mmCIF file of C-alpha atoms and ligand atoms in Angstrom:
data_model
loop_
_atom_site.group_PDB
_atom_site.id
_atom_site.type_symbol
_atom_site.label_atom_id
_atom_site.label_comp_id
_atom_site.label_asym_id
_atom_site.label_seq_id
_atom_site.Cartn_x
_atom_site.Cartn_y
_atom_site.Cartn_z
ATOM 1 C CA MET A 20 34.169 -35.196 -63.489
ATOM 2 C CA THR A 21 32.377 -34.083 -60.388
ATOM 3 C CA ASP A 22 30.197 -36.329 -58.294
ATOM 4 C CA LEU A 23 26.890 -34.483 -57.895
ATOM 5 C CA ALA A 24 25.621 -36.828 -55.144
ATOM 6 C CA ALA A 25 28.496 -36.068 -52.738
ATOM 7 C CA PRO A 26 27.435 -34.217 -49.582
ATOM 8 C CA PRO A 27 28.544 -30.569 -49.505
ATOM 9 C CA ALA A 28 31.682 -29.857 -47.525
ATOM 10 C CA PRO A 29 30.962 -28.565 -43.989
ATOM 11 C CA ASP A 30 31.054 -24.791 -43.806
ATOM 12 C CA PRO A 31 33.070 -23.730 -40.716
ATOM 13 C CA ALA A 32 31.377 -20.325 -40.604
ATOM 14 C CA ALA A 33 27.898 -21.877 -40.515
ATOM 15 C CA GLU A 34 28.968 -24.353 -37.817
ATOM 16 C CA HIS A 35 30.327 -21.504 -35.715
ATOM 17 C CA ALA A 36 27.095 -19.523 -36.125
ATOM 18 C CA GLU A 37 25.066 -22.543 -35.028
ATOM 19 C CA ARG A 38 27.192 -23.021 -31.911
ATOM 20 C CA VAL A 39 26.736 -19.340 -30.986
ATOM 21 C CA GLU A 40 22.974 -19.560 -31.523
ATOM 22 C CA HIS A 41 22.747 -22.638 -29.313
ATOM 23 C CA ARG A 42 24.703 -20.912 -26.608
ATOM 24 C CA TRP A 43 22.420 -17.857 -26.672
ATOM 25 C CA ALA A 44 19.321 -20.055 -26.689
ATOM 26 C CA GLY A 45 20.677 -21.667 -23.514
ATOM 27 C CA VAL A 46 21.237 -18.257 -21.934
ATOM 28 C CA MET A 47 17.653 -17.211 -22.762
ATOM 29 C CA VAL A 48 16.148 -20.398 -21.294
ATOM 30 C CA ALA A 49 18.265 -20.000 -18.155
ATOM 31 C CA THR A 50 17.160 -16.332 -17.834
ATOM 32 C CA VAL A 51 13.477 -17.276 -18.078
ATOM 33 C CA ILE A 52 13.917 -20.070 -15.509
ATOM 34 C CA LEU A 53 15.710 -17.641 -13.167
ATOM 35 C CA MET A 54 12.938 -15.023 -13.493
ATOM 36 C CA VAL A 55 10.214 -17.596 -12.838
ATOM 37 C CA ALA A 56 12.167 -18.816 -9.792
ATOM 38 C CA ILE A 57 12.512 -15.261 -8.426
ATOM 39 C CA ALA A 58 8.788 -14.531 -8.960
ATOM 40 C CA THR A 59 7.820 -17.824 -7.315
ATOM 41 C CA PHE A 60 10.121 -17.242 -4.348
ATOM 42 C CA SER A 61 9.008 -13.637 -3.735
ATOM 43 C CA GLY A 62 5.330 -14.589 -4.121
ATOM 44 C CA LEU A 63 5.600 -17.410 -1.604
ATOM 45 C CA HIS A 64 7.725 -15.264 0.706
ATOM 46 C CA ASP A 65 5.171 -12.406 0.664
ATOM 47 C CA ALA A 66 2.355 -14.845 1.366
ATOM 48 C CA ALA A 67 4.232 -16.587 4.181
ATOM 49 C CA VAL A 68 5.565 -13.446 5.906
ATOM 50 C CA PRO A 69 2.760 -10.903 6.271
ATOM 51 C CA GLN A 70 3.446 -7.213 6.836
ATOM 52 C CA ALA A 71 4.621 -6.474 10.360
ATOM 53 C CA GLN A 72 1.935 -3.869 10.874
ATOM 54 C CA VAL A 73 -1.348 -3.176 9.095
ATOM 55 C CA GLU A 74 -3.477 -0.263 10.248
ATOM 56 C CA THR A 75 -7.103 -0.332 9.239
ATOM 57 C CA ILE A 76 -9.688 2.455 9.308
ATOM 58 C CA ASP A 77 -13.352 2.731 8.313
ATOM 59 C CA PRO A 78 -13.507 4.949 5.181
ATOM 60 C CA ARG A 79 -17.200 5.729 5.822
ATOM 61 C CA THR A 80 -16.523 7.562 9.085
ATOM 62 C CA LEU A 81 -13.228 9.355 8.284
ATOM 63 C CA HIS A 82 -14.940 12.745 8.288
ATOM 64 C CA LEU A 83 -16.757 12.189 11.575
ATOM 65 C CA GLY A 84 -13.872 11.814 13.975
ATOM 66 C CA GLY A 85 -10.478 10.284 14.679
ATOM 67 C CA GLU A 86 -7.118 10.839 13.076
ATOM 68 C CA PHE A 87 -8.367 11.856 9.610
ATOM 69 C CA ILE A 88 -11.022 14.349 10.606
ATOM 70 C CA GLU A 89 -10.535 17.541 8.560
ATOM 71 C CA SER A 90 -9.226 19.660 11.454
ATOM 72 C CA ASN A 91 -6.437 17.122 12.043
ATOM 73 C CA LEU A 92 -5.216 16.993 8.418
ATOM 74 C CA GLY A 93 -2.027 18.732 7.313
ATOM 75 C CA SER A 94 1.451 18.850 8.828
ATOM 76 C CA ALA A 95 2.061 18.475 12.544
ATOM 77 C CA LEU A 96 5.318 18.967 14.412
ATOM 78 C CA GLU A 97 6.089 16.033 16.712
ATOM 79 C CA PRO A 98 7.898 16.363 20.089
ATOM 80 C CA ASP A 99 10.985 14.620 18.611
ATOM 81 C CA GLY A 100 11.298 17.307 15.894
ATOM 82 C CA SER A 101 9.961 15.147 13.075
ATOM 83 C CA VAL A 102 6.867 16.086 11.108
ATOM 84 C CA THR A 103 3.758 13.995 10.475
ATOM 85 C CA VAL A 104 1.643 14.817 7.430
ATOM 86 C CA ARG A 105 -1.926 13.503 7.338
ATOM 87 C CA ALA A 106 -3.986 13.652 4.162
ATOM 88 C CA VAL A 107 -6.959 11.972 2.525
ATOM 89 C CA GLY A 108 -7.502 11.166 -1.136
ATOM 90 C CA GLN A 109 -10.981 11.072 -2.567
ATOM 91 C CA GLU A 110 -12.605 11.325 -6.011
ATOM 92 C CA TYR A 111 -11.106 13.665 -7.337
ATOM 93 C CA SER A 112 -8.858 15.605 -4.974
ATOM 94 C CA PHE A 113 -6.500 15.404 -2.053
ATOM 95 C CA THR A 114 -7.207 17.103 1.264
ATOM 96 C CA PRO A 115 -5.222 19.265 1.914
ATOM 97 C CA SER A 116 -4.546 20.134 -1.725
ATOM 98 C CA CYS A 117 -1.119 21.551 -0.848
ATOM 99 C CA LEU A 118 1.133 19.780 1.674
ATOM 100 C CA LEU A 119 3.692 21.903 3.504
ATOM 101 C CA VAL A 120 6.861 20.155 4.672
ATOM 102 C CA PRO A 121 10.199 21.382 6.012
ATOM 103 C CA ALA A 122 13.483 20.522 4.302
ATOM 104 C CA ASP A 123 16.104 18.293 5.989
ATOM 105 C CA THR A 124 13.570 16.863 8.412
ATOM 106 C CA GLN A 125 12.126 13.416 8.804
ATOM 107 C CA VAL A 126 8.596 13.536 7.426
ATOM 108 C CA THR A 127 6.102 10.728 8.024
ATOM 109 C CA PHE A 128 3.151 10.615 5.656
ATOM 110 C CA ARG A 129 -0.021 9.012 6.987
ATOM 111 C CA MET A 130 -2.684 8.844 4.332
ATOM 112 C CA THR A 131 -5.835 7.007 3.414
ATOM 113 C CA SER A 132 -8.640 7.016 0.873
ATOM 114 C CA ALA A 133 -12.266 7.917 1.478
ATOM 115 C CA ASP A 134 -13.604 5.964 -1.496
ATOM 116 C CA VAL A 135 -11.611 4.006 -4.098
ATOM 117 C CA VAL A 136 -7.920 3.215 -4.601
ATOM 118 C CA HIS A 137 -5.837 6.327 -5.301
ATOM 119 C CA GLY A 138 -2.127 6.899 -5.752
ATOM 120 C CA PHE A 139 0.175 9.266 -3.891
ATOM 121 C CA LEU A 140 3.295 10.277 -5.765
ATOM 122 C CA VAL A 141 5.634 13.218 -5.207
ATOM 123 C CA MET A 142 7.282 13.973 -8.549
ATOM 124 C CA ASP A 143 11.081 13.629 -8.790
ATOM 125 C CA THR A 144 11.301 11.786 -5.467
ATOM 126 C CA ASN A 145 10.873 8.148 -4.503
ATOM 127 C CA VAL A 146 7.735 8.964 -2.489
ATOM 128 C CA ASN A 147 5.148 6.639 -3.996
ATOM 129 C CA LEU A 148 2.242 4.956 -2.215
ATOM 130 C CA MET A 149 -1.147 3.484 -2.945
ATOM 131 C CA LEU A 150 -4.046 4.808 -0.899
ATOM 132 C CA VAL A 151 -6.429 1.935 -0.317
ATOM 133 C CA PRO A 152 -9.800 2.515 1.348
ATOM 134 C CA GLY A 153 -9.872 0.816 4.724
ATOM 135 C CA TYR A 154 -6.111 1.062 5.297
ATOM 136 C CA ILE A 155 -3.643 3.714 6.450
ATOM 137 C CA SER A 156 -0.623 4.062 4.160
ATOM 138 C CA THR A 157 2.534 5.232 5.905
ATOM 139 C CA LEU A 158 5.830 6.349 4.430
ATOM 140 C CA ARG A 159 8.875 8.151 5.809
ATOM 141 C CA ALA A 160 10.739 10.621 3.642
ATOM 142 C CA ARG A 161 13.211 13.460 3.780
ATOM 143 C CA PHE A 162 13.357 16.332 1.294
ATOM 144 C CA ASP A 163 16.589 18.204 0.575
ATOM 145 C CA ALA A 164 15.701 20.695 -2.127
ATOM 146 C CA LEU A 165 13.366 23.583 -1.426
ATOM 147 C CA GLY A 166 10.532 24.260 -3.833
ATOM 148 C CA GLU A 167 7.250 22.948 -5.068
ATOM 149 C CA ARG A 168 6.558 19.502 -6.467
ATOM 150 C CA LEU A 169 3.531 18.094 -8.168
ATOM 151 C CA MET A 170 1.663 15.311 -6.430
ATOM 152 C CA PRO A 171 -0.580 13.542 -8.953
ATOM 153 C CA CYS A 172 -2.872 10.605 -8.301
ATOM 154 C CA HIS A 173 -1.267 7.760 -10.238
ATOM 155 C CA GLU A 174 -3.905 5.060 -9.866
ATOM 156 C CA PHE A 175 -6.778 5.355 -12.313
ATOM 157 C CA CYS A 176 -9.743 6.162 -10.053
ATOM 158 C CA GLY A 177 -12.552 7.250 -12.378
ATOM 159 C CA VAL A 178 -13.571 9.847 -14.962
ATOM 160 C CA GLY A 179 -11.959 12.741 -13.070
ATOM 161 C CA HIS A 180 -8.670 10.924 -12.482
ATOM 162 C CA GLU A 181 -6.510 13.158 -14.684
ATOM 163 C CA GLY A 182 -7.620 16.225 -12.714
ATOM 164 C CA MET A 183 -6.696 14.692 -9.368
ATOM 165 C CA TRP A 184 -3.464 16.190 -8.170
ATOM 166 C CA ALA A 185 -2.079 18.302 -5.362
ATOM 167 C CA ARG A 186 1.200 20.023 -4.556
ATOM 168 C CA VAL A 187 3.954 19.515 -2.009
ATOM 169 C CA LYS A 188 5.773 22.657 -0.910
ATOM 170 C CA ILE A 189 9.152 22.158 0.721
ATOM 171 C CA VAL A 190 10.147 25.146 2.846
ATOM 172 C CA ASP A 191 13.094 26.126 4.976
ATOM 173 C CA LYS A 192 13.212 24.350 8.340
ATOM 174 C CA ALA A 193 13.284 27.587 10.363
ATOM 175 C CA ALA A 194 10.356 29.089 8.438
ATOM 176 C CA PHE A 195 8.364 25.941 9.087
ATOM 177 C CA ALA A 196 9.189 26.052 12.813
ATOM 178 C CA LYS A 197 7.979 29.654 12.986
ATOM 179 C CA LEU A 198 4.648 28.673 11.407
ATOM 180 C CA THR A 199 4.133 25.761 13.794
ATOM 181 C CA ALA A 200 4.215 28.236 16.687
ATOM 182 C CA GLN A 201 1.046 29.812 15.286
ATOM 183 C CA HIS A 202 -0.880 26.823 13.955
ATOM 184 C CA ARG A 203 -1.367 23.297 15.244
ATOM 185 C CA ARG A 204 -1.777 21.903 11.708
ATOM 186 C CA LEU A 205 -0.128 23.381 8.629
ATOM 187 C CA SER A 206 -0.758 23.275 4.926
ATOM 188 C CA CYS A 207 -0.098 25.571 1.978
ATOM 189 C CA VAL A 208 -3.692 25.736 0.796
ATOM 190 C CA GLU A 209 -4.485 29.344 -0.044
HETATM 191 CU CU1 CU B 20 -7.351 9.243 -7.654
#
């Protein structure tokens, strides 16, 4: 005769599964705690240690004079052999709409926005900046492969956002040097 009231025998497979589940639950909780700790630390660190250098500019007078006046935009050869590229983003285009840069050369981008926040991204590279009105965004880069790359605005900036893009043309260093002998500022706008 069997005793129906007796507790069922422990199932070793079920006990094992429970132990594994507990272990994974612990791992998940620890992961969440770690991520919160990292976010807290980096947030406090960013707030406590401001950027070493912030350059401001008045977006209302960009076109009237100074570094971002139209005649100063484009690529400029510096005395040390590096190249500085200046450009402005505005609803819904970049000026110049085609940036010319030499390969295997240090290129410094100096850019700003004339109106709202825009994005500056050179496809298939790690060149990626936000253009914020009132500030100059600076980034150093070096391009190895010759050719043309798309440069879309990647911050939603209004109804014409999807049509806001330019191109970056990477040319041979010697060809670029030849062009700089003829023009103070270069671009590939046709
Ligand atoms: Cu834009």
